[in-house]
Short mmCIF file of C-alpha atoms in Angstrom, two decimals:
data_model
loop_
_atom_site.label_atom_id
_atom_site.label_comp_id
_atom_site.label_asym_id
_atom_site.label_seq_id
_atom_site.Cartn_x
_atom_site.Cartn_y
_atom_site.Cartn_z
CA MET A 159 -24.85 -8.82 42.16
CA SER A 160 -28.49 -8.06 41.42
CA GLU A 161 -29.70 -9.10 38.06
CA LEU A 162 -29.95 -6.61 35.35
CA THR A 163 -33.31 -5.93 33.81
CA PHE A 164 -34.97 -3.53 31.46
CA ASP A 165 -36.44 -1.60 34.32
CA THR A 166 -33.33 -1.37 36.39
CA LEU A 167 -31.24 -0.32 33.51
CA LEU A 168 -33.16 2.99 33.18
CA ASP A 169 -32.38 3.92 36.71
CA ASP A 170 -28.92 2.53 36.93
CA GLY A 171 -27.14 5.14 38.93
CA ASN A 172 -23.72 3.41 38.75
CA TYR A 173 -23.21 3.89 34.97
CA LEU A 174 -20.73 6.55 34.50
CA GLY A 175 -21.07 7.50 38.14
CA SER A 176 -17.90 9.75 38.48
CA GLU A 177 -17.75 13.24 37.17
CA ARG A 178 -14.62 12.43 35.17
CA ALA A 179 -16.24 9.59 33.45
CA ARG A 180 -19.14 11.69 32.54
CA LEU A 181 -16.83 14.49 31.11
CA GLU A 182 -14.85 11.89 29.17
CA ASN A 183 -18.18 10.58 27.81
CA GLN A 184 -19.25 14.02 26.67
CA VAL A 185 -16.05 14.51 24.90
CA ILE A 186 -16.74 11.41 22.92
CA LEU A 187 -20.27 12.39 22.29
CA ASP A 188 -19.13 15.90 20.99
CA GLU A 189 -16.60 14.26 18.73
CA LEU A 190 -19.33 12.01 17.20
CA GLU A 191 -21.57 14.90 16.78
CA ARG A 192 -18.71 16.96 15.07
CA LYS A 193 -18.16 13.87 12.63
CA LYS A 194 -21.82 13.76 11.89
CA LYS A 195 -22.01 17.44 10.98
CA ALA A 196 -18.83 17.07 9.11
CA ARG A 197 -20.29 14.47 6.81
CA ASN A 198 -23.29 16.86 5.96
CA LEU A 199 -20.91 19.69 5.06
CA ALA A 200 -21.05 20.64 1.44
CA VAL A 201 -17.56 21.14 0.03
CA PRO A 202 -16.31 21.42 -3.52
CA THR A 203 -15.35 18.25 -5.14
CA ASP A 204 -13.00 19.99 -7.85
CA ASP A 205 -9.43 19.95 -6.62
CA ASN A 206 -8.72 23.56 -7.63
CA LYS A 207 -11.71 24.90 -5.69
CA VAL A 208 -10.60 22.71 -2.65
CA LYS A 209 -7.09 24.46 -2.72
CA ALA A 210 -8.76 27.83 -3.15
CA ARG A 211 -10.94 27.16 -0.09
CA LEU A 212 -8.15 26.11 2.04
CA ARG A 213 -6.12 29.16 1.03
CA GLU A 214 -9.11 31.31 1.89
CA ILE A 215 -9.32 29.89 5.49
CA GLY A 216 -5.48 30.19 5.97
CA GLU A 217 -4.65 26.55 5.76
CA PRO A 218 -1.72 25.05 3.43
CA ILE A 219 -3.22 24.26 0.15
CA THR A 220 -1.20 20.98 0.00
CA LEU A 221 0.83 18.71 2.40
CA PHE A 222 3.57 16.31 1.40
CA GLY A 223 2.30 13.17 -0.01
CA GLU A 224 -1.20 14.36 -0.07
CA ARG A 225 -3.73 13.28 -2.73
CA PRO A 226 -6.84 15.09 -3.91
CA PRO A 227 -9.20 12.94 -1.79
CA ASP A 228 -7.03 13.35 1.20
CA ARG A 229 -7.02 17.27 0.61
CA ARG A 230 -10.81 17.19 0.50
CA ASP A 231 -11.04 15.19 3.67
CA ARG A 232 -8.86 17.75 5.32
CA LEU A 233 -11.03 20.64 4.21
CA ILE A 234 -14.06 18.93 5.73
CA TYR A 235 -12.12 18.35 8.91
CA VAL A 236 -10.95 21.89 9.23
CA LEU A 237 -14.36 23.37 8.41
CA SER A 238 -15.94 21.11 11.02
CA GLN A 239 -13.45 22.18 13.55
CA ILE A 240 -14.16 25.86 12.61
CA ASN A 241 -17.98 25.19 12.99
CA ALA A 242 -17.61 23.46 16.38
CA ALA A 243 -15.45 26.53 17.73
CA ARG A 244 -18.14 28.87 16.50
CA GLY A 245 -20.99 26.86 17.72
CA ASP A 246 -22.68 26.91 14.19
CA ASP A 247 -24.46 23.93 12.76
CA THR A 248 -23.78 24.87 9.22
CA MET A 249 -21.30 26.81 7.30
CA GLN A 250 -21.68 28.87 4.16
CA VAL A 251 -20.15 27.31 1.12
CA ASP A 252 -20.26 28.17 -2.45
CA GLU A 253 -23.44 27.57 -4.19
CA GLU A 254 -22.31 25.21 -6.79
CA SER A 255 -20.87 22.80 -4.15
CA SER A 256 -24.08 22.99 -2.22
CA ASP A 257 -26.17 22.04 -5.24
CA GLU A 258 -23.82 19.05 -5.97
CA SER A 259 -24.30 17.67 -2.43
CA SER A 260 -27.92 18.07 -2.45
CA ASP A 261 -28.42 15.64 -5.18
CA ASP A 262 -26.67 12.92 -3.04
CA GLU A 263 -28.52 13.72 0.16
CA VAL A 264 -30.46 10.65 1.46
CA GLU A 265 -33.28 11.48 3.86
CA GLU A 266 -33.64 8.99 6.81
CA PHE A 267 -36.91 7.21 7.00
CA TYR A 268 -38.69 4.91 9.30
CA SER A 269 -41.29 2.19 8.59
CA PRO A 270 -44.20 1.71 10.69
CA GLY A 271 -44.20 -1.38 13.00
CA SER A 272 -46.95 -3.40 14.56
CA LEU A 273 -47.78 -3.76 18.16
CA GLU A 274 -46.45 -7.38 18.17
CA LEU A 275 -43.05 -5.90 17.01
CA LEU A 276 -43.07 -3.48 19.82
CA GLU A 277 -43.80 -6.24 22.37
CA ALA A 278 -41.07 -8.46 20.68
CA ARG A 279 -38.45 -5.75 21.03
CA ARG A 280 -39.27 -5.04 24.70
CA PHE A 281 -39.10 -8.77 25.34
CA LEU A 282 -35.83 -9.05 23.58
CA ALA A 283 -34.44 -6.16 25.75
CA GLU A 284 -35.56 -7.79 28.92
CA TYR A 285 -34.26 -11.26 27.74
CA SER A 286 -30.79 -10.16 26.64
CA LEU A 287 -29.78 -7.75 29.36
CA PRO A 288 -29.44 -10.45 32.21
CA ARG A 289 -27.72 -12.86 29.69
CA ALA A 290 -25.21 -10.13 28.73
CA GLN A 291 -24.64 -9.28 32.46
CA LYS A 292 -23.85 -12.94 33.12
CA ARG A 293 -21.46 -13.10 30.04
CA VAL A 294 -19.62 -10.06 31.11
CA ALA A 295 -19.25 -11.41 34.69
CA GLN A 296 -17.70 -14.66 33.41
CA GLN A 297 -15.33 -12.72 31.16
CA ARG A 298 -14.17 -10.68 34.16
CA ILE A 299 -13.46 -13.98 35.93
CA GLU A 300 -11.48 -15.20 32.96
CA SER A 301 -9.52 -11.96 32.84
CA LYS A 302 -8.07 -12.79 36.16
CA MET A 303 -6.85 -16.18 35.19
CA SER A 304 -3.01 -16.59 35.38
CA LEU A 305 -1.08 -16.71 32.08
CA GLY A 306 0.33 -20.11 32.92
CA ARG A 307 -3.26 -21.49 33.46
CA ILE A 308 -4.39 -20.07 30.07
CA ILE A 309 -1.43 -21.65 28.25
CA ASP A 310 -2.19 -25.02 29.87
CA ILE A 311 -5.73 -24.75 28.75
CA ARG A 312 -4.82 -23.77 25.24
CA LYS A 313 -2.23 -26.54 24.85
CA LYS A 314 -4.69 -29.14 26.06
CA VAL A 315 -7.70 -27.87 23.89
CA PHE A 316 -5.59 -27.34 20.69
CA SER A 317 -3.85 -30.79 21.06
CA GLU A 318 -7.41 -32.38 20.89
CA VAL A 319 -8.45 -30.10 18.17
CA LYS A 320 -5.34 -31.01 16.00
CA SER A 321 -6.12 -34.72 16.33
CA PHE A 322 -9.44 -34.48 14.52
CA ALA A 323 -9.74 -36.97 11.66
CA ASN A 324 -12.31 -38.56 9.49
CA LEU A 325 -14.69 -41.08 11.26
CA GLY A 326 -16.92 -41.57 8.23
CA SER A 327 -19.07 -40.41 5.31
CA GLN A 328 -22.49 -40.95 4.23
CA ILE A 329 -24.63 -40.26 1.18
CA GLY A 330 -26.97 -37.52 2.43
CA ASP A 331 -29.50 -37.23 -0.39
CA GLU A 332 -30.01 -37.19 -4.22
CA ARG A 333 -28.63 -33.73 -4.56
CA PRO A 334 -26.11 -31.51 -2.64
CA VAL A 335 -26.36 -31.22 1.05
CA ALA A 336 -26.76 -27.41 1.60
CA GLN A 337 -26.49 -27.39 5.31
CA VAL A 338 -25.62 -29.63 8.33
CA ARG A 339 -26.53 -28.69 12.02
CA PHE A 340 -25.97 -30.79 15.11
CA SER A 341 -28.78 -31.05 17.66
CA PRO A 342 -28.32 -29.38 21.01
CA ASN A 343 -27.77 -32.54 22.77
CA SER A 344 -24.94 -33.65 20.27
CA LYS A 345 -26.80 -36.99 19.36
CA TYR A 346 -28.39 -36.14 16.06
CA LEU A 347 -27.53 -34.32 12.81
CA LEU A 348 -29.99 -32.43 10.61
CA THR A 349 -29.36 -32.06 6.90
CA GLY A 350 -31.11 -29.99 4.29
CA SER A 351 -30.51 -30.74 0.59
CA TRP A 352 -31.24 -29.27 -2.75
CA ALA A 353 -33.53 -32.27 -3.27
CA GLY A 354 -36.10 -30.38 -0.96
CA ASN A 355 -35.64 -32.88 1.94
CA VAL A 356 -34.60 -32.37 5.49
CA LYS A 357 -33.22 -35.47 7.16
CA LEU A 358 -32.42 -36.46 10.72
CA TRP A 359 -29.52 -38.69 11.39
CA ASN A 360 -28.00 -40.47 14.35
CA VAL A 361 -24.41 -39.69 14.98
CA PRO A 362 -21.75 -40.83 14.99
CA ASP A 363 -23.53 -43.92 13.53
CA CYS A 364 -24.80 -41.93 10.44
CA THR A 365 -28.02 -43.89 10.41
CA PRO A 366 -31.18 -42.26 9.07
CA ILE A 367 -34.16 -41.60 11.53
CA ARG A 368 -36.59 -39.67 9.69
CA THR A 369 -37.22 -37.69 6.43
CA TYR A 370 -39.11 -34.50 6.59
CA ARG A 371 -40.99 -33.59 3.35
CA GLY A 372 -42.55 -30.24 3.05
CA HIS A 373 -40.52 -28.16 0.47
CA ASN A 374 -40.72 -28.64 -3.30
CA ASP A 375 -37.44 -26.75 -3.99
CA ARG A 376 -33.97 -26.54 -2.76
CA VAL A 377 -33.44 -26.41 1.10
CA GLY A 378 -31.01 -23.61 1.77
CA GLY A 379 -30.87 -23.67 5.62
CA VAL A 380 -31.86 -25.53 8.73
CA ALA A 381 -31.65 -24.55 12.37
CA TRP A 382 -32.47 -26.15 15.79
CA HIS A 383 -34.54 -24.69 18.57
CA PRO A 384 -32.06 -24.03 21.45
CA GLN A 385 -33.82 -26.64 23.75
CA ALA A 386 -34.58 -29.20 21.22
CA THR A 387 -33.65 -32.70 22.22
CA VAL A 388 -32.84 -31.26 25.75
CA SER A 389 -35.88 -30.06 27.54
CA LEU A 390 -38.39 -29.49 24.68
CA GLY A 391 -41.12 -31.92 23.76
CA GLU A 392 -40.96 -33.81 20.36
CA ASP A 393 -44.44 -32.56 19.26
CA VAL A 394 -43.68 -28.91 19.25
CA ALA A 395 -41.54 -26.85 16.96
CA ASN A 396 -38.01 -28.33 17.19
CA PHE A 397 -36.34 -26.93 14.09
CA VAL A 398 -36.82 -24.69 11.11
CA SER A 399 -36.04 -24.92 7.52
CA GLY A 400 -35.91 -22.45 4.57
CA ALA A 401 -36.00 -23.14 0.92
CA ALA A 402 -36.16 -21.83 -2.55
CA ASP A 403 -40.01 -22.48 -2.73
CA LEU A 404 -40.21 -19.06 -0.69
CA SER A 405 -41.30 -20.64 2.40
CA VAL A 406 -40.07 -21.19 5.95
CA ASN A 407 -41.17 -24.34 7.79
CA LEU A 408 -41.40 -25.11 11.50
CA TRP A 409 -41.13 -28.73 12.26
CA SER A 410 -41.67 -31.19 15.01
CA LEU A 411 -39.45 -34.34 15.56
CA SER A 412 -42.35 -36.68 15.48
CA SER A 413 -44.09 -35.73 12.14
CA GLU A 414 -42.84 -35.76 8.67
CA THR A 415 -45.06 -32.95 7.75
CA PRO A 416 -44.56 -29.27 8.83
CA LEU A 417 -46.32 -27.71 11.91
CA ALA A 418 -46.50 -24.36 10.17
CA THR A 419 -45.49 -22.88 6.86
CA MET A 420 -44.56 -19.14 6.89
CA LYS A 421 -44.74 -17.31 3.67
CA GLY A 422 -43.89 -13.77 2.70
CA HIS A 423 -40.59 -13.87 0.97
CA ALA A 424 -40.71 -12.91 -2.83
CA ASP A 425 -37.50 -15.05 -3.66
CA ARG A 426 -35.51 -18.03 -2.65
CA VAL A 427 -34.88 -18.41 1.12
CA ALA A 428 -31.33 -19.08 2.14
CA ARG A 429 -30.06 -19.50 5.77
CA VAL A 430 -32.27 -19.51 8.58
CA ALA A 431 -31.62 -19.12 12.44
CA PHE A 432 -33.41 -19.69 15.59
CA HIS A 433 -33.19 -17.18 18.35
CA SER A 434 -31.74 -18.25 21.75
CA SER A 435 -35.08 -17.76 23.48
CA GLY A 436 -36.72 -20.21 21.18
CA ARG A 437 -39.52 -17.67 20.38
CA TYR A 438 -38.23 -16.13 17.02
CA VAL A 439 -36.78 -17.35 13.79
CA ALA A 440 -34.89 -15.20 11.27
CA SER A 441 -34.75 -16.01 7.49
CA ALA A 442 -32.44 -14.68 4.82
CA SER A 443 -33.64 -14.36 1.26
CA PHE A 444 -32.67 -13.49 -2.19
CA ASP A 445 -35.41 -10.70 -2.27
CA THR A 446 -32.69 -8.58 -0.54
CA THR A 447 -34.39 -8.80 2.84
CA TRP A 448 -34.04 -10.84 6.05
CA ARG A 449 -37.38 -11.39 8.14
CA LEU A 450 -38.09 -12.10 11.83
CA TRP A 451 -40.98 -14.53 12.44
CA ASP A 452 -42.83 -15.38 15.66
CA VAL A 453 -42.63 -19.18 16.24
CA VAL A 454 -45.85 -19.25 18.45
CA THR A 455 -48.11 -17.28 16.02
CA SER A 456 -46.12 -18.19 12.76
CA LYS A 457 -46.56 -14.47 11.73
CA GLU A 458 -44.03 -12.10 10.35
CA LEU A 459 -42.74 -9.46 12.67
CA LEU A 460 -40.16 -7.70 10.87
CA LEU A 461 -39.18 -7.20 7.21
CA GLN A 462 -35.76 -5.72 7.37
CA GLU A 463 -34.09 -4.23 4.29
CA GLY A 464 -30.64 -2.68 4.17
CA HIS A 465 -28.81 -4.89 1.51
CA SER A 466 -28.45 -3.84 -2.16
CA LYS A 467 -28.36 -7.51 -3.18
CA GLU A 468 -29.44 -10.92 -2.12
CA VAL A 469 -29.13 -11.76 1.55
CA PHE A 470 -27.69 -15.09 2.13
CA SER A 471 -26.70 -15.62 5.67
CA VAL A 472 -28.32 -14.69 9.01
CA GLU A 473 -27.36 -15.40 12.67
CA PHE A 474 -28.27 -14.39 16.14
CA GLN A 475 -25.97 -13.29 19.00
CA ASN A 476 -26.05 -15.70 22.00
CA ASP A 477 -27.22 -12.85 24.14
CA GLY A 478 -30.37 -12.36 22.09
CA ALA A 479 -29.87 -8.73 21.49
CA LEU A 480 -28.23 -8.72 18.04
CA CYS A 481 -28.71 -10.21 14.70
CA ALA A 482 -26.18 -10.28 11.81
CA SER A 483 -26.93 -10.51 8.12
CA GLY A 484 -24.56 -11.18 5.21
CA GLY A 485 -25.33 -10.48 1.53
CA LEU A 486 -24.23 -10.96 -2.01
CA ASP A 487 -23.31 -7.28 -1.96
CA ALA A 488 -20.25 -8.23 -0.07
CA ILE A 489 -21.52 -6.19 2.99
CA GLY A 490 -22.59 -7.64 6.52
CA ARG A 491 -24.75 -5.73 8.95
CA VAL A 492 -25.31 -6.21 12.61
CA TRP A 493 -28.75 -5.25 13.71
CA ASP A 494 -29.88 -4.27 17.20
CA LEU A 495 -33.07 -6.11 17.69
CA ARG A 496 -34.34 -4.08 20.57
CA THR A 497 -34.34 -0.75 18.51
CA GLY A 498 -34.08 -1.71 14.97
CA ARG A 499 -30.91 0.20 14.31
CA THR A 500 -27.84 -0.96 12.64
CA ALA A 501 -25.19 -1.52 15.17
CA MET A 502 -22.36 -2.06 12.80
CA VAL A 503 -21.58 -2.37 9.14
CA LEU A 504 -19.25 -5.13 8.08
CA ASP A 505 -17.58 -3.51 5.02
CA GLY A 506 -14.32 -5.08 3.91
CA HIS A 507 -15.01 -8.16 1.82
CA VAL A 508 -14.81 -7.79 -2.10
CA GLN A 509 -17.08 -10.88 -2.77
CA ALA A 510 -20.32 -12.21 -1.43
CA ILE A 511 -20.71 -13.15 2.28
CA PHE A 512 -21.91 -16.76 2.56
CA GLY A 513 -21.18 -17.59 6.33
CA ILE A 514 -21.50 -15.61 9.49
CA SER A 515 -20.94 -16.49 13.14
CA PHE A 516 -21.04 -14.60 16.47
CA SER A 517 -18.29 -15.73 18.90
CA PRO A 518 -19.43 -16.72 22.42
CA ASN A 519 -17.68 -13.68 23.78
CA GLY A 520 -20.56 -11.56 22.26
CA TYR A 521 -18.41 -8.90 20.76
CA GLN A 522 -16.52 -10.64 17.83
CA ILE A 523 -18.01 -11.88 14.60
CA ALA A 524 -16.61 -14.12 11.81
CA THR A 525 -17.67 -13.86 8.21
CA GLY A 526 -16.79 -16.04 5.45
CA SER A 527 -16.68 -14.76 1.81
CA GLY A 528 -16.37 -15.44 -1.85
CA ASP A 529 -13.12 -13.70 -1.70
CA ASP A 530 -11.61 -16.77 -0.07
CA THR A 531 -10.98 -15.05 3.29
CA ILE A 532 -12.57 -15.13 6.81
CA ARG A 533 -12.73 -11.73 8.45
CA ILE A 534 -13.00 -11.19 12.27
CA TRP A 535 -14.75 -8.15 13.31
CA ASP A 536 -14.70 -6.49 16.61
CA MET A 537 -17.99 -4.70 17.58
CA ARG A 538 -16.12 -2.65 20.45
CA SER A 539 -13.75 -1.01 17.84
CA LEU A 540 -16.33 -1.13 14.95
CA LYS A 541 -13.68 -2.43 12.60
CA ALA A 542 -12.10 -5.62 11.24
CA LEU A 543 -9.74 -7.16 13.62
CA TYR A 544 -8.03 -9.81 11.40
CA THR A 545 -8.21 -11.31 7.93
CA ILE A 546 -7.53 -14.99 7.67
CA PRO A 547 -6.64 -16.17 4.01
CA ALA A 548 -8.63 -19.25 4.71
CA HIS A 549 -9.37 -21.28 1.63
CA MET A 550 -8.41 -21.58 -2.05
CA SER A 551 -12.08 -21.05 -3.09
CA ASN A 552 -15.15 -19.68 -1.61
CA VAL A 553 -15.63 -19.69 2.15
CA SER A 554 -18.95 -21.28 2.47
CA ASP A 555 -19.65 -21.48 6.28
CA VAL A 556 -17.94 -20.50 9.49
CA ARG A 557 -18.84 -21.72 12.92
CA PHE A 558 -17.49 -20.94 16.33
CA PHE A 559 -17.38 -23.77 19.01
CA TYR A 560 -20.09 -23.13 21.69
CA GLY A 561 -19.80 -25.39 24.77
CA ASP A 562 -22.63 -26.55 26.77
CA ALA A 563 -23.13 -25.17 30.19
CA LEU A 564 -21.33 -28.20 31.77
CA PRO A 565 -18.49 -30.40 30.49
CA PRO A 566 -19.53 -33.83 29.10
CA ASN A 567 -19.90 -36.58 31.60
CA TYR A 568 -19.70 -33.84 34.30
CA SER A 569 -21.02 -34.80 37.86
CA PRO A 570 -21.05 -32.15 40.77
CA PRO A 571 -18.86 -33.11 43.61
CA ASP A 572 -20.40 -34.96 46.48
CA VAL A 573 -20.69 -32.71 49.62
CA GLU A 574 -21.11 -34.28 53.10
CA MET A 575 -22.65 -32.24 55.65
CA ASN A 576 -20.86 -32.28 59.23
CA GLY A 577 -22.83 -30.59 61.96
CA ALA A 578 -24.15 -27.10 61.08
CA GLY A 579 -23.61 -26.78 57.43
CA GLU A 580 -19.88 -27.54 57.31
CA THR A 581 -18.26 -29.37 54.45
CA ASP A 582 -16.10 -32.37 54.91
CA PRO A 583 -12.46 -31.16 54.52
CA ASP A 584 -11.56 -34.32 52.67
CA THR A 585 -13.70 -33.28 49.86
CA LYS A 586 -11.79 -29.99 49.09
CA PRO A 587 -9.17 -31.58 46.72
CA ALA A 588 -12.16 -33.08 44.61
CA ASP A 589 -13.77 -29.72 44.61
CA ASN A 590 -10.62 -28.07 43.42
CA ASP A 591 -10.51 -30.60 40.61
CA HIS A 592 -14.08 -30.07 39.80
CA ASP A 593 -13.58 -26.21 39.66
CA LYS A 594 -10.65 -26.56 37.46
CA ALA A 595 -12.54 -28.91 34.88
CA LEU A 596 -15.28 -26.29 34.89
CA GLU A 597 -13.00 -23.37 34.34
CA GLU A 598 -11.27 -25.12 31.66
CA TRP A 599 -14.65 -25.95 29.87
CA LYS A 600 -15.98 -22.32 30.21
CA TYR A 601 -12.68 -20.93 28.81
CA ARG A 602 -12.93 -23.55 25.95
CA SER A 603 -16.06 -22.06 24.56
CA GLY A 604 -15.30 -19.84 21.67
CA LEU A 605 -11.53 -20.82 21.69
CA TYR A 606 -11.59 -22.29 18.16
CA LEU A 607 -13.64 -22.08 14.96
CA ALA A 608 -14.40 -24.22 11.85
CA SER A 609 -14.56 -23.20 8.29
CA GLY A 610 -15.58 -25.03 5.08
CA GLY A 611 -14.60 -24.09 1.61
CA TYR A 612 -15.19 -24.81 -2.06
CA ASP A 613 -11.61 -26.06 -2.30
CA GLY A 614 -12.85 -29.28 -0.55
CA PHE A 615 -11.33 -28.64 2.81
CA VAL A 616 -12.57 -28.23 6.33
CA LYS A 617 -10.24 -26.15 8.43
CA LEU A 618 -10.00 -25.50 12.25
CA TRP A 619 -8.48 -22.20 13.46
CA SER A 620 -7.61 -20.79 16.89
CA ALA A 621 -9.89 -17.97 18.00
CA ASP A 622 -7.34 -15.84 19.90
CA ASP A 623 -4.28 -15.71 17.37
CA TRP A 624 -6.20 -16.89 14.26
CA GLN A 625 -3.78 -19.58 13.38
CA LEU A 626 -4.59 -22.83 11.52
CA LEU A 627 -4.85 -25.84 13.62
CA ARG A 628 -5.91 -28.46 11.36
CA THR A 629 -6.86 -29.20 7.67
CA LEU A 630 -9.39 -32.08 7.04
CA PRO A 631 -10.00 -33.28 3.60
CA THR A 632 -13.61 -34.32 2.65
CA ASP A 633 -14.83 -36.03 -0.53
CA GLY A 634 -13.23 -33.64 -3.04
CA GLY A 635 -16.33 -31.71 -3.48
CA LYS A 636 -17.23 -28.33 -2.58
CA VAL A 637 -17.93 -28.01 1.22
CA MET A 638 -21.35 -26.32 1.56
CA SER A 639 -21.55 -26.24 5.40
CA VAL A 640 -19.76 -27.20 8.58
CA ASP A 641 -20.86 -27.51 12.23
CA LEU A 642 -19.47 -28.65 15.73
CA THR A 643 -21.23 -30.30 18.44
CA HIS A 644 -21.66 -28.59 21.83
CA ASP A 645 -19.72 -31.27 23.58
CA GLY A 646 -16.72 -30.74 21.38
CA LYS A 647 -16.47 -34.27 20.30
CA MET A 648 -17.73 -34.11 16.69
CA LEU A 649 -17.44 -32.04 13.52
CA ALA A 650 -19.57 -32.41 10.47
CA SER A 651 -19.53 -31.17 6.76
CA GLY A 652 -22.04 -31.35 4.03
CA THR A 653 -20.70 -31.31 0.36
CA TYR A 654 -21.92 -30.67 -3.19
CA ASN A 655 -21.22 -34.35 -3.87
CA ARG A 656 -24.35 -35.25 -1.83
CA ASN A 657 -22.48 -36.48 1.21
CA PHE A 658 -21.94 -35.55 4.66
CA GLN A 659 -18.69 -36.28 6.84
CA ILE A 660 -18.13 -36.87 10.43
CA PHE A 661 -14.96 -35.99 12.10
CA THR A 662 -13.90 -36.86 15.74
CA PRO A 663 -10.55 -36.63 17.67
CA ASP A 664 -8.21 -39.21 16.54
CA GLY A 665 -10.94 -40.52 14.08
CA GLU A 666 -12.52 -42.72 16.81
CA GLY A 667 -16.14 -43.39 17.57
CA VAL A 668 -17.70 -41.19 20.61
#
């Protein structure tokens, strides 16, 4: 299968290739257009006028169990159907209702963008398309797995997850530990605290390596470069931090002072995120915006509005095409970085959204809220899939498990060449074992998630039926953040009591 690129996407002749598929797609588009026009219809808000209008067009003025709002929705639907049948874009309505609706009409507007943003959007499209293609190809392979094999993998993975226990605890700083994040190689832990410090720790030993000082107020978020500690040099930007001093700092591992300080926010910076390409950073702020920064030039590329209150959390999808933001307005938004449009509105929580995480499958999102629940959203159906009553108090953070490309301690099978490129038959059983191990590891990614709450507990959940797997007590304080290593061997939590905890299967050292 040839790699999907931005250029080949434009000329892809296989998309909706059959006439039937094209007709079905046109029906969907026509329905979306009808709904769009229906939203713009001016209809009376007075229930008596709604009934009179229904009687005028020959519809029942009321149905069994119908409430006034339902009746008005039915009038809108009937009018939109009449318009569609007539081919009219608008329909005459009484003058009073038209005046009422004109006051609420909001004009769509666009903000001018820089050439740098245009180049970034094109890069993001070219970067994300082959990654999405690869992910979908892997999902097609997994969809063909036998039910028995899936059950065996789930039992094995969940039995290990259920054995997580406290390995140890360490005082992280002088003030609450706001966020904890494991390094991509799973050997280090980064902590950001309200003392304004970012600290690097060895894990699982919990011994300090270095303290990074560059903020003079509360650090709200830290995030690693995707290739840090793996293939990236220590002297370049390895991680980012955001703080209440309105700044976003880029750091190397070798220096205690920041490589660059990016300013622009007008209020406290909460969470930050590194794009999977390593070229961009996102920061969420209490100025009701989130911003996209260029790591190379340290310049602001995008100031994104869209929330009515403070923005607390921000996260990139692993493909690199989407970014999700969560605010104290209880609304989450998924943004298409390639176009700047809103891809989905996460509307359902009744309190602020504090944590947000994309599933490795690319289409599910978990949000943790002050209403004590975790909601799972499906971008394919554009609605909430499941609501987990997760904690007794605020859900402060949620994190899906993201596995490395290869299992821990994995070594490719030895292949002996006999004659003209033939493999030794004796190696086939070994290959089969390796294939099964690799298959199991790829299926494991995204199979469970962790959450932290102000009730002082860390919880692990299955990510297919959303059931509780394990409850882990911390130090009794509010859990501010949680994270999982990419090798699946450790879990960390940071608490309001200035500590962080490390959990491992059976509570044993790695």
